[in-house]
Coordinates of C-alpha atoms (C1' of nucleotides) in Angstrom, one line a residue:
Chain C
X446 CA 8.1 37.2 -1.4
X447 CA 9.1 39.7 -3.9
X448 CA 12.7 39.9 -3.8
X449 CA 14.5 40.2 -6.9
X450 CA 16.7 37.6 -6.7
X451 CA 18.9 39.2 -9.4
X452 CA 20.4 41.4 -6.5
X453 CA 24.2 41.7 -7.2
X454 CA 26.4 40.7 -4.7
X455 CA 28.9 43.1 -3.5
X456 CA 32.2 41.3 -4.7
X457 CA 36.0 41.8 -5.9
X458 CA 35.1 41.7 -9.7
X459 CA 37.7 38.8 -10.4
X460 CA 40.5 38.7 -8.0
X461 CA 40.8 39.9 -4.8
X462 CA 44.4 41.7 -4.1
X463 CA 47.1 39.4 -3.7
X464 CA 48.1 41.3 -0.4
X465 CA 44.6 40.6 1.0
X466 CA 45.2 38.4 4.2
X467 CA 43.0 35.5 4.1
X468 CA 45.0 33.3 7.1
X469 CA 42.1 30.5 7.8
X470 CA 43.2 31.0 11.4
X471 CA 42.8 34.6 11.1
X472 CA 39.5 36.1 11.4
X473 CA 39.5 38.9 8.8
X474 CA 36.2 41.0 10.0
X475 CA 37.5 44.1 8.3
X476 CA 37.0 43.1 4.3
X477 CA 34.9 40.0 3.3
X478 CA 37.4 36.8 2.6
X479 CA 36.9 36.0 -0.8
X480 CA 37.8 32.5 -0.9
X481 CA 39.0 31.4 2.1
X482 CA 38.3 32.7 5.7
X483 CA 35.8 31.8 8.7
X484 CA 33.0 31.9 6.3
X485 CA 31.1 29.2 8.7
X486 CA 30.8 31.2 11.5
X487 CA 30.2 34.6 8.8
X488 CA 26.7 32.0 8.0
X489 CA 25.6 31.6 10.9
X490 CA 26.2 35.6 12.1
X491 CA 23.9 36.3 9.1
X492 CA 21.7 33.6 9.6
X493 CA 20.8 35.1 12.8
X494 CA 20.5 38.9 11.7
X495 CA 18.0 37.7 9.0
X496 CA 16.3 35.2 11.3
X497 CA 15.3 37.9 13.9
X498 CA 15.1 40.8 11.1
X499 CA 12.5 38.6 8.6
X500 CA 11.3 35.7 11.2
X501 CA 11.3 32.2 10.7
X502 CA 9.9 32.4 7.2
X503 CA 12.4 34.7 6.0
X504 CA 15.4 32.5 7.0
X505 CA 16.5 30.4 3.7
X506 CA 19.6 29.1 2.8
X507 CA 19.4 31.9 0.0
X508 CA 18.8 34.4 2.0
X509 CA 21.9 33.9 4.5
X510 CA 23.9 33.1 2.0
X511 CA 23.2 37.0 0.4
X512 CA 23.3 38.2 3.5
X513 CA 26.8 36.9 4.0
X514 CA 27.7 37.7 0.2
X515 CA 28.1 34.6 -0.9
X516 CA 26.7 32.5 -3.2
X517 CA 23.5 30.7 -2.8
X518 CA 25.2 27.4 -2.6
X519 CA 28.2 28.3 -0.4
X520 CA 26.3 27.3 2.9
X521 CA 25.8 23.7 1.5
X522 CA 29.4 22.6 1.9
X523 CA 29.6 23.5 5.8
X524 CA 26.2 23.0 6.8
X525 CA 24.8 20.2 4.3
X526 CA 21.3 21.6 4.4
X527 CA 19.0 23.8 5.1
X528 CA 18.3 21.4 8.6
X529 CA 22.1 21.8 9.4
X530 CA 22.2 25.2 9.3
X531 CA 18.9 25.7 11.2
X532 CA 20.3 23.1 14.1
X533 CA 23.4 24.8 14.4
X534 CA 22.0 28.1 14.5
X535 CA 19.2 26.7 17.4
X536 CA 22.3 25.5 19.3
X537 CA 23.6 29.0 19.5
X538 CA 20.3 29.9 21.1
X539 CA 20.4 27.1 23.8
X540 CA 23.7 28.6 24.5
X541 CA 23.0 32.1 24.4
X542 CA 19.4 30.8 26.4
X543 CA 21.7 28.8 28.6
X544 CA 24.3 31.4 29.5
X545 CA 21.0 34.1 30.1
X546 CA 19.7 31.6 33.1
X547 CA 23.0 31.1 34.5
X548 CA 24.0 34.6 34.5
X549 CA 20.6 35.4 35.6
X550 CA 20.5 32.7 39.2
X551 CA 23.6 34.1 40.0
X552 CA 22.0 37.8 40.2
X553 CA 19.2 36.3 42.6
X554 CA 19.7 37.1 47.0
X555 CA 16.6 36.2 48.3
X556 CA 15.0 32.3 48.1
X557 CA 12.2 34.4 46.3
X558 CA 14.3 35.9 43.9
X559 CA 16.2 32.8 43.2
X560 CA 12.6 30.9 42.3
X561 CA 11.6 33.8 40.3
X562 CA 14.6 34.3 38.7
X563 CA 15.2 31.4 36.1
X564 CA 11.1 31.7 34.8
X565 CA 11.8 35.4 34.7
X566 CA 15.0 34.8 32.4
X567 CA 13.8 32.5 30.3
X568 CA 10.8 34.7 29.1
X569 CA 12.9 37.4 28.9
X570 CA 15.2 36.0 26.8
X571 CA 12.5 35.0 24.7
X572 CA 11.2 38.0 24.2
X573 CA 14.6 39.8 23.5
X574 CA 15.4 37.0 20.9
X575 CA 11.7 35.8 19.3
X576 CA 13.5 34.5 16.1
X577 CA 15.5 32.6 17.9
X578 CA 13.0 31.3 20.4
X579 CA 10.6 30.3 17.8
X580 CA 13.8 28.4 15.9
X581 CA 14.4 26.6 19.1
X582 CA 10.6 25.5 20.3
X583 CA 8.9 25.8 16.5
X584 CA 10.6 24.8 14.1
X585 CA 10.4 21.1 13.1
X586 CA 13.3 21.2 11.3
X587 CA 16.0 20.3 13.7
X588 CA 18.5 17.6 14.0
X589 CA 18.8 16.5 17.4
X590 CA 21.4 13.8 16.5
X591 CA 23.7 16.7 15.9
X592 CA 26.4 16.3 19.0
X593 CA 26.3 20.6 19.1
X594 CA 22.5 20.4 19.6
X595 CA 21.9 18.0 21.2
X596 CA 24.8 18.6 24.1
X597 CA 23.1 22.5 24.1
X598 CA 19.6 21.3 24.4
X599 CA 20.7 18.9 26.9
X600 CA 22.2 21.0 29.4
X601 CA 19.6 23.5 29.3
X602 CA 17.4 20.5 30.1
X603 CA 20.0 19.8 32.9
X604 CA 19.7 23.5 34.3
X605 CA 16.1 23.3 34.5
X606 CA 16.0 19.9 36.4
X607 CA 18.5 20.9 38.5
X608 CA 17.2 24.3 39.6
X609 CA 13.7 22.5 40.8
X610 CA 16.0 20.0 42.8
X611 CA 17.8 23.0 44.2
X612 CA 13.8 24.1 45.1
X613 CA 12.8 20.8 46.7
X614 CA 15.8 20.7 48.3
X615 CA 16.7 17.5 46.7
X616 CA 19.4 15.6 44.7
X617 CA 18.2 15.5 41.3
X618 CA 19.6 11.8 40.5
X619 CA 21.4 11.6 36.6
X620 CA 19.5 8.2 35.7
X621 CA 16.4 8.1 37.8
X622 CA 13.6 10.3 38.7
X623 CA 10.5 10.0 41.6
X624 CA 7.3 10.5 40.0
X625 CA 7.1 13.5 41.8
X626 CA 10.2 15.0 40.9
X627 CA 9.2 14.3 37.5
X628 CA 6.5 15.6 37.5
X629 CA 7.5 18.6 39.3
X630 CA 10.0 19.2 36.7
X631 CA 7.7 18.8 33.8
X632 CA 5.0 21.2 35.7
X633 CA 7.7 23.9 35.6
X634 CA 8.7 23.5 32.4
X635 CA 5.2 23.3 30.9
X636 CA 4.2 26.3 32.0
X637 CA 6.8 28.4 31.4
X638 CA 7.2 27.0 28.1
X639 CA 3.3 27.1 27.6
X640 CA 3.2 30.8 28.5
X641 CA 6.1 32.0 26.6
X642 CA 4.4 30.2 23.4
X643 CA 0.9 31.9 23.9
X644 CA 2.6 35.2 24.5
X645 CA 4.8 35.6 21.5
X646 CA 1.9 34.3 19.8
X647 CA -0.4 36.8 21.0
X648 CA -2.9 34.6 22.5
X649 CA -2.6 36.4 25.8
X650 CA -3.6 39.7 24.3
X651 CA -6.9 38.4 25.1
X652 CA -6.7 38.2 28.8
X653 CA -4.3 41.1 29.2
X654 CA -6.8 43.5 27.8
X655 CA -9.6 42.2 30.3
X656 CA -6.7 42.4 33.0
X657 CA -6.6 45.9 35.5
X658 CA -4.9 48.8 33.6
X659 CA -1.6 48.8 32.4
X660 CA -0.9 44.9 33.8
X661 CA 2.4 43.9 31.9
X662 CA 2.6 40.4 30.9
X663 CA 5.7 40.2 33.8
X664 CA 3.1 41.1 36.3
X665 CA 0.9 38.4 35.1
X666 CA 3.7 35.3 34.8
X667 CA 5.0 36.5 38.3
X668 CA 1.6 36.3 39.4
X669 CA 0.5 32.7 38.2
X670 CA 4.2 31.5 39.1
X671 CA 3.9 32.3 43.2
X672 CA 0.4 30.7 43.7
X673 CA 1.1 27.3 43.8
X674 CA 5.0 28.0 45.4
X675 CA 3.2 30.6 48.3
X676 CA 4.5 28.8 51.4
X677 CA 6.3 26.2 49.9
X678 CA 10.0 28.5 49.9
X679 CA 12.3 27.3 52.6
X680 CA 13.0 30.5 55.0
Chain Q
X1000 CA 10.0 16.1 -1.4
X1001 CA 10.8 13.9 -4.6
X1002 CA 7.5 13.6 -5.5
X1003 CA 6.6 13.8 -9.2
X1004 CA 4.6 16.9 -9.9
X1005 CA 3.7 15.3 -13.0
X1006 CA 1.5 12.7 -11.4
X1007 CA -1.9 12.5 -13.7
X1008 CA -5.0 13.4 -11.8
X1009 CA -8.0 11.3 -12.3
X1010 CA -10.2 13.0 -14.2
X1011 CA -13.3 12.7 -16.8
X1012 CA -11.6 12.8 -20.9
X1013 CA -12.9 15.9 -21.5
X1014 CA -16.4 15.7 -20.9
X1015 CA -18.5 14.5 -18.0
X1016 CA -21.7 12.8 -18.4
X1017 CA -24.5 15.6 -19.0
X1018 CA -26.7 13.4 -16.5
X1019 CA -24.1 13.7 -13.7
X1020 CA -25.8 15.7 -11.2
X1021 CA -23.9 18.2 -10.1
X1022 CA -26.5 20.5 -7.8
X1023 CA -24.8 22.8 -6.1
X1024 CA -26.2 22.4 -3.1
X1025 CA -26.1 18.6 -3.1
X1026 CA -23.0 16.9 -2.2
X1027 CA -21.9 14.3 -5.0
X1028 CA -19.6 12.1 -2.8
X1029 CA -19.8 9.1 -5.4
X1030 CA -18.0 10.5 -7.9
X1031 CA -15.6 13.5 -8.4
X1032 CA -17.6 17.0 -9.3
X1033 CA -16.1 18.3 -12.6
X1034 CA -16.8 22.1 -12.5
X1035 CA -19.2 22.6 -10.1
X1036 CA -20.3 21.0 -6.5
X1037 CA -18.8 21.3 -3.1
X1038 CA -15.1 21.6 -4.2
X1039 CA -14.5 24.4 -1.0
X1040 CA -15.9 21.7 1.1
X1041 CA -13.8 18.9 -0.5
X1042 CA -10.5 21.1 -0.6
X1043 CA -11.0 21.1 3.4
X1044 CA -11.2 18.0 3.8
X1045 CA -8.4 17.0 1.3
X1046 CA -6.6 19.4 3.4
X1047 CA -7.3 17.2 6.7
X1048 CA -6.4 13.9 5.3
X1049 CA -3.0 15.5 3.9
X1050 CA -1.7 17.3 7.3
X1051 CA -2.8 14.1 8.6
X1052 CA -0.9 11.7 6.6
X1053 CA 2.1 14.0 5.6
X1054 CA 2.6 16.7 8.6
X1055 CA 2.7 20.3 8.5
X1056 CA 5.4 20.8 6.3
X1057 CA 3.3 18.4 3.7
X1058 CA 0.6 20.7 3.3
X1059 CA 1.1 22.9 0.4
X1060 CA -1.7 24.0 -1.8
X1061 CA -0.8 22.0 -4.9
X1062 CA -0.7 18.8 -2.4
X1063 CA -4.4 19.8 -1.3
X1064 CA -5.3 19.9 -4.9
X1065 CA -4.0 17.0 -5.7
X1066 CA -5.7 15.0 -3.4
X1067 CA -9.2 16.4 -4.7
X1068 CA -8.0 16.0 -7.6
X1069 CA -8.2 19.5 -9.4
X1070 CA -5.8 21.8 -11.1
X1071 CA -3.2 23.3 -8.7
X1072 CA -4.4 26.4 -9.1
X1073 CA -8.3 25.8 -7.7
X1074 CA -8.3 26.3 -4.1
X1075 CA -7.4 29.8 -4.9
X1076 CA -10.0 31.0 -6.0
X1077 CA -11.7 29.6 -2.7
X1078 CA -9.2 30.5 -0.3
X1079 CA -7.2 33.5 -2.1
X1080 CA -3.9 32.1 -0.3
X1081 CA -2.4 29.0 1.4
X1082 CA -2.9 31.1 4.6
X1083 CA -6.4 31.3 3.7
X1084 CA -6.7 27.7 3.6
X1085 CA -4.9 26.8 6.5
X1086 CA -6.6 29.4 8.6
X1087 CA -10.2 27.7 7.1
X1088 CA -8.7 24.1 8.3
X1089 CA -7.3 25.7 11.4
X1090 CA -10.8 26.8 12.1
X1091 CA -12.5 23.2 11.9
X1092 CA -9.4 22.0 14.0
X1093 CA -10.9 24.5 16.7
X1094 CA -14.6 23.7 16.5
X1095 CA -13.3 19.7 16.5
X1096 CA -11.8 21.1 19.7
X1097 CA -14.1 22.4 21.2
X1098 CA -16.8 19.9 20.7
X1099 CA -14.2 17.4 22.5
X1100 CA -13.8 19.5 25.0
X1101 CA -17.9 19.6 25.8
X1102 CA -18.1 16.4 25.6
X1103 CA -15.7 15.2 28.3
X1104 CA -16.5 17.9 30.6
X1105 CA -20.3 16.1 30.0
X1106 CA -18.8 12.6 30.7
X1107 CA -17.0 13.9 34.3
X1108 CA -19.3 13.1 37.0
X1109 CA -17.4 13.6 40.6
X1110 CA -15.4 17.4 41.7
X1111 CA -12.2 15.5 40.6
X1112 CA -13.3 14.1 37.5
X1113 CA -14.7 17.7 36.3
X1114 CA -11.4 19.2 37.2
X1115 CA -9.4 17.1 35.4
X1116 CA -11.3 15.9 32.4
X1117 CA -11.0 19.1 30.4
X1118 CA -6.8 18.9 30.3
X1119 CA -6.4 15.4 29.6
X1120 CA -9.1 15.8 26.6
X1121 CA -6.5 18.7 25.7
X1122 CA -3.7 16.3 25.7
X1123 CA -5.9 13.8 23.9
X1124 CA -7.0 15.8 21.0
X1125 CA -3.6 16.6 20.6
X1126 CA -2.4 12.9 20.6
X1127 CA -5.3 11.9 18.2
X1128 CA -4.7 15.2 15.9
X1129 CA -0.7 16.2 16.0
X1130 CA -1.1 17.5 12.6
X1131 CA -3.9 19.6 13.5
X1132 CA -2.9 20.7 16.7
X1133 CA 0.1 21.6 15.5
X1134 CA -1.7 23.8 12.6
X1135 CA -3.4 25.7 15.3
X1136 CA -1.0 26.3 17.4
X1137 CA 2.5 26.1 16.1
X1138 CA 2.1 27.6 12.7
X1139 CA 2.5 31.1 11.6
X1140 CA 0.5 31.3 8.6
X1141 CA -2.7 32.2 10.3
X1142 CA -4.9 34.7 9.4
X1143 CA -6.9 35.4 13.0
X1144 CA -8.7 38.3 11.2
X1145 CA -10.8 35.5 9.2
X1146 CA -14.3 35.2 11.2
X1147 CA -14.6 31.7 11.3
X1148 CA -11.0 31.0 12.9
X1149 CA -11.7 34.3 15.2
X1150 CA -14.9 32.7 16.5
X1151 CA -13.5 29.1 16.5
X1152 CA -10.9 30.0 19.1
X1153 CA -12.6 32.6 20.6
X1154 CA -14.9 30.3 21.9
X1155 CA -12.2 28.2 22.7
X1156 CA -10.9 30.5 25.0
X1157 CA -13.7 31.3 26.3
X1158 CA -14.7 27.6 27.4
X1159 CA -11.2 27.8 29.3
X1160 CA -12.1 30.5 30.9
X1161 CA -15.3 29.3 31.8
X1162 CA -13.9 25.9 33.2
X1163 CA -11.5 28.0 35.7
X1164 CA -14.7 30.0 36.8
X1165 CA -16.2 27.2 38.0
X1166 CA -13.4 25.6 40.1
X1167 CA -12.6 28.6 41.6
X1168 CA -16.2 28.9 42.4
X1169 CA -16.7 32.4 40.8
X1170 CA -18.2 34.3 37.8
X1171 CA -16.0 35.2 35.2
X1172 CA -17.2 38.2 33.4
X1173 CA -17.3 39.2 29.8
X1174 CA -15.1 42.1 29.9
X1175 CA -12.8 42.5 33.2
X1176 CA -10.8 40.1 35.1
X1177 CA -9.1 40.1 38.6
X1178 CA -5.3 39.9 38.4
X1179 CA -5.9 36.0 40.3
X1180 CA -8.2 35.3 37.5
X1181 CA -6.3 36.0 35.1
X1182 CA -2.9 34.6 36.4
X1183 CA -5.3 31.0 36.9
X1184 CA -6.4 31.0 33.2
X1185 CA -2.8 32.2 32.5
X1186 CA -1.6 29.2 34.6
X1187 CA -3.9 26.9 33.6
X1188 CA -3.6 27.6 29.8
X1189 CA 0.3 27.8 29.7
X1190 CA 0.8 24.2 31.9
X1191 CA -1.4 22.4 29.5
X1192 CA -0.4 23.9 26.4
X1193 CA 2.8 23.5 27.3
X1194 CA 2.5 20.2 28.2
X1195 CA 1.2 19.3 25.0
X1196 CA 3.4 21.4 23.1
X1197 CA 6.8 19.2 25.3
X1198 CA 4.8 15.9 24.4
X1199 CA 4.3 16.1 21.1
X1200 CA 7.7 17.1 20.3
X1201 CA 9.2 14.7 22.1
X1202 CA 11.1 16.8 24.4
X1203 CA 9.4 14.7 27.0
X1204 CA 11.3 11.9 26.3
X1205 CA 14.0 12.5 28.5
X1206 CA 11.8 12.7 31.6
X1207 CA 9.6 9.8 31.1
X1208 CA 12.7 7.9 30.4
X1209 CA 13.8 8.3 34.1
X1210 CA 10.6 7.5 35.2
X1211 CA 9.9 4.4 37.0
X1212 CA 9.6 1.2 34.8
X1213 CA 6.4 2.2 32.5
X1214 CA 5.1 5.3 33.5
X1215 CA 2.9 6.5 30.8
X1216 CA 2.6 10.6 29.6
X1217 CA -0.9 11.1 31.0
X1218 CA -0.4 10.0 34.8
X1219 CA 2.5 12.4 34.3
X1220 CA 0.7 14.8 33.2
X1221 CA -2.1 13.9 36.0
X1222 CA 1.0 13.9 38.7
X1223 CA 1.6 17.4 37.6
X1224 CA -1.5 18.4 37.5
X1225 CA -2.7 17.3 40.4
X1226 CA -0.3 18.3 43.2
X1227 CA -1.1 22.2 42.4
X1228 CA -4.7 21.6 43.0
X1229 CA -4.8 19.4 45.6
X1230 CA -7.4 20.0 48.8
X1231 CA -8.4 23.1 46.4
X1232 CA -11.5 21.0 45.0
X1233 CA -14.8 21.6 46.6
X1234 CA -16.2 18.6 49.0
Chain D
dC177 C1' -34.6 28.4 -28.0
dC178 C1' -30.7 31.2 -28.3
dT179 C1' -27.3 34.4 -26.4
dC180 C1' -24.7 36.3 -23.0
dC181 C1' -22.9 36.6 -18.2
dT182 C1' -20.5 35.1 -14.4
dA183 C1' -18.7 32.0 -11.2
dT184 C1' -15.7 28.3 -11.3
dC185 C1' -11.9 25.7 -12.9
dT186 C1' -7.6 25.0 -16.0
dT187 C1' -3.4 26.5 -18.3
dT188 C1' 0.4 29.0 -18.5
dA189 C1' 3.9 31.8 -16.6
dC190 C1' 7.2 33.6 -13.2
dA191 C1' 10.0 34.3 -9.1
dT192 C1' 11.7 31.8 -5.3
dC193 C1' 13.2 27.9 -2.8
dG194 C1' 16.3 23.5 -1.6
dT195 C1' 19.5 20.6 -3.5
dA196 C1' 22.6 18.2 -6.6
dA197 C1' 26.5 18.2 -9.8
dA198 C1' 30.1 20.1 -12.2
dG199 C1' 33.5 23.8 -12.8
dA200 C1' 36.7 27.3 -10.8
dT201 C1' 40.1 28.9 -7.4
dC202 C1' 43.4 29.1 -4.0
dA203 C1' 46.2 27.5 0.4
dA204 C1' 49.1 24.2 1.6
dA205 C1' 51.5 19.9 1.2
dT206 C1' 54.8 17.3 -1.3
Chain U
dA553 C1' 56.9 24.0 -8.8
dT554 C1' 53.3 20.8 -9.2
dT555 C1' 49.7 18.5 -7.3
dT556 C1' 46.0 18.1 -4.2
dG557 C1' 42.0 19.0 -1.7
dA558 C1' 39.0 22.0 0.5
dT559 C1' 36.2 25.8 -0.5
dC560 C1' 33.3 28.6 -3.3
dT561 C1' 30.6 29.5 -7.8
dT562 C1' 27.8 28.2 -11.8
dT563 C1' 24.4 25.8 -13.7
dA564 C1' 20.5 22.9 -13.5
dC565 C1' 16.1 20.7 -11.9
dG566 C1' 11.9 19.9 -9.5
dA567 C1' 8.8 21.9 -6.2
dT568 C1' 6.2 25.7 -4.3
dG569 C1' 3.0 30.1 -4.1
dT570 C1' 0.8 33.2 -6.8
dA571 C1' -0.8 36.0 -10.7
dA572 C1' -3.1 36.3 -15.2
dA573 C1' -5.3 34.6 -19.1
dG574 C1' -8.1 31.0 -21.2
dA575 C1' -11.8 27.5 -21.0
dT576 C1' -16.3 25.7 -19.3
dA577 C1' -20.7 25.4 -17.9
dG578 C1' -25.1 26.9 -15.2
dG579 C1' -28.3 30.2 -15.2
dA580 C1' -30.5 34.8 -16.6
dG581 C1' -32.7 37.5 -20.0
dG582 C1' -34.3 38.2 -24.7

DNA sequence: CCTCCTATCTTTACATCGTAAAGATCAAAT
DNA sequence: ATTTGATCTTTACGATGTAAAGATAGGAGG
């Protein structure tokens, strides 16, 4: 918290050149546009190097903004507010987190790799991306009446139901649900949600330490994800 | 977050009454302590009624102040920080826990009751206290090095752990734990935290929604639970 | 009884934050 | 070429956490 904020912004002193190219349609990644230019997508780049360099704490409207070299007030005009910014950024994540489990099932041969591989993904992912995990399942400040989010979030939600249809070998209906299936659904997602939370908050550290030598957190998910599916895999 | 920071606190002129007794070791509940008393206590529970009533994002240390009604600057010198504070409340939110916890595990009287009591007082602290549970377990700012919040969830933990001992029938020792009894604590923990954590943010929604006609959270939750342990429960 | 000490509380101050409003600037339409 | 409107900057305000200095008693020591 003690960040001058007096730090000068790298910028053209006046004017820029009148050569520079500043074509809205043109993305100009080699000078930074000084008026014009795809400053929206320039925010949300920097909005994600300083979420996953300073954390959720360190990622203010003012602080993208200098990181994009702008000023503090620039982001305002395309995101509205700090909650616009933040649930734009979060559905980049469900994409990125999206795109991860998709890329991830289609890697999988075996029935046991294809179980394993979506819960394997998804706390991978969070682990390689904690910022951006923690914006997605932490934060409170998200707008899910934003179309980008809220389509994101949704088809994540969509994978997830779908690959435990895919599992009980059963058509996961779009309007209606069995109590089973629904609670089948919400049993996977718990607990790998559940899991990923305690271990990027270090609450695991406790048991991990009391585990064998050198048991990775991998080792311990894969083990507390077969017991209740042992027997239950087709083939 | 328009709220008037010039709001006047209620407080004596300039001079208390000199027969106000102010003990410090007595708690003066009828009327407001001026310089002395139990202002750490009060500051706590100030604290409470504010992440009660205005959510996380509410509780700021001027707020807590200016619901006991001292100077913005008081709880400092009691807490050092806001993360001092909220690691203090955070504590109480544990031992409130806990003592919840006990006391439906003493209420469950057949196998089935005992297994499932502990989880669905989980879910129901977290329903009755979403501003506490979600101090506890979804902010940052905590400082686990503080003794009372180390102890508080320690023993948490450690009634968890305990809990999954006895359904699986075994002793769980102080220091060392199988790779099984650690991936049923693991499992355990993760499913009901996450759970909770889905619930309370409403992410749930979207299942229960295509559940059959009123289907409440907990015999979701009880569904889901259930179907893992099922013929697993002794007699 | 008086004085001083120390913990407790208040005042004041400062850097930072989100946000609103007004001014500047430039690409493009007319 | 002029106007227009979107984009960006400046300025301003209230709120926050935190540090530092001043005020206020309750008790200790003479």
């Amino acid at each position: 918290m003690a960040k001058s904020e007096t730090a000068r912004r790298p910028r053209a002193p006046k004017k820029t050149t009148p050569a520079s190219a500043s074509s809205r349609t043109a993305s100009a990644k080699t000078e930074p546009p000084y008026h014009h230019g795809a400053l929206r997508e320039a925010l949300l780049e920097a909005a994600e190097r300083v979420l996953e360099r300073d954390g959720l704490a360190g990622l203010t409207l003012r602080a993208v903004a200098r990181e994009a070299g702008v000023s503090h007030a620039a982001p305002t005009h395309h995101f509205g507010d700090l909650t616009g910014l933040v649930s734009e950024l979060a559905a980049i994540g469900f994409r990125q987190f999206n795109a991860a489990m998709v890329s991830a099932c289609d890697a999988a041969a075996t029935p046991l790799a294809r179980a394993l591989a979506r819960p394997k993904a998804y706390v991978a992912y969070a682990q390689a991306h904690p910022g951006m995990y923690g914006l997605m399942f932490r934060t409170e400040r998200l707008d899910y009446s934003r179309p980008s989010l809220h389509e994101a979030a949704e088809a994540s939600f969509a994978g997830l139901a779908n690959a435990i249809g895919m599992m009980r070998q059963e058509q996961i209906s779009e309007d209606a649900l069995t109590l089973n299936q629904g609670a089948a659904i919400a049993r996977a997602w718990s607990m790998v949600h559940g899991f990923t939370m305690l271990l990027l908050d270090g609450r695991l550290e406790d048991i991990l330490g009391r585990l064998p030598e050198g048991t990775t957190p991998e080792r311990l998910f894969e083990t507390m994800l077969m017991a209740p599916i042992a027997g239950k895999l087709p083939a």
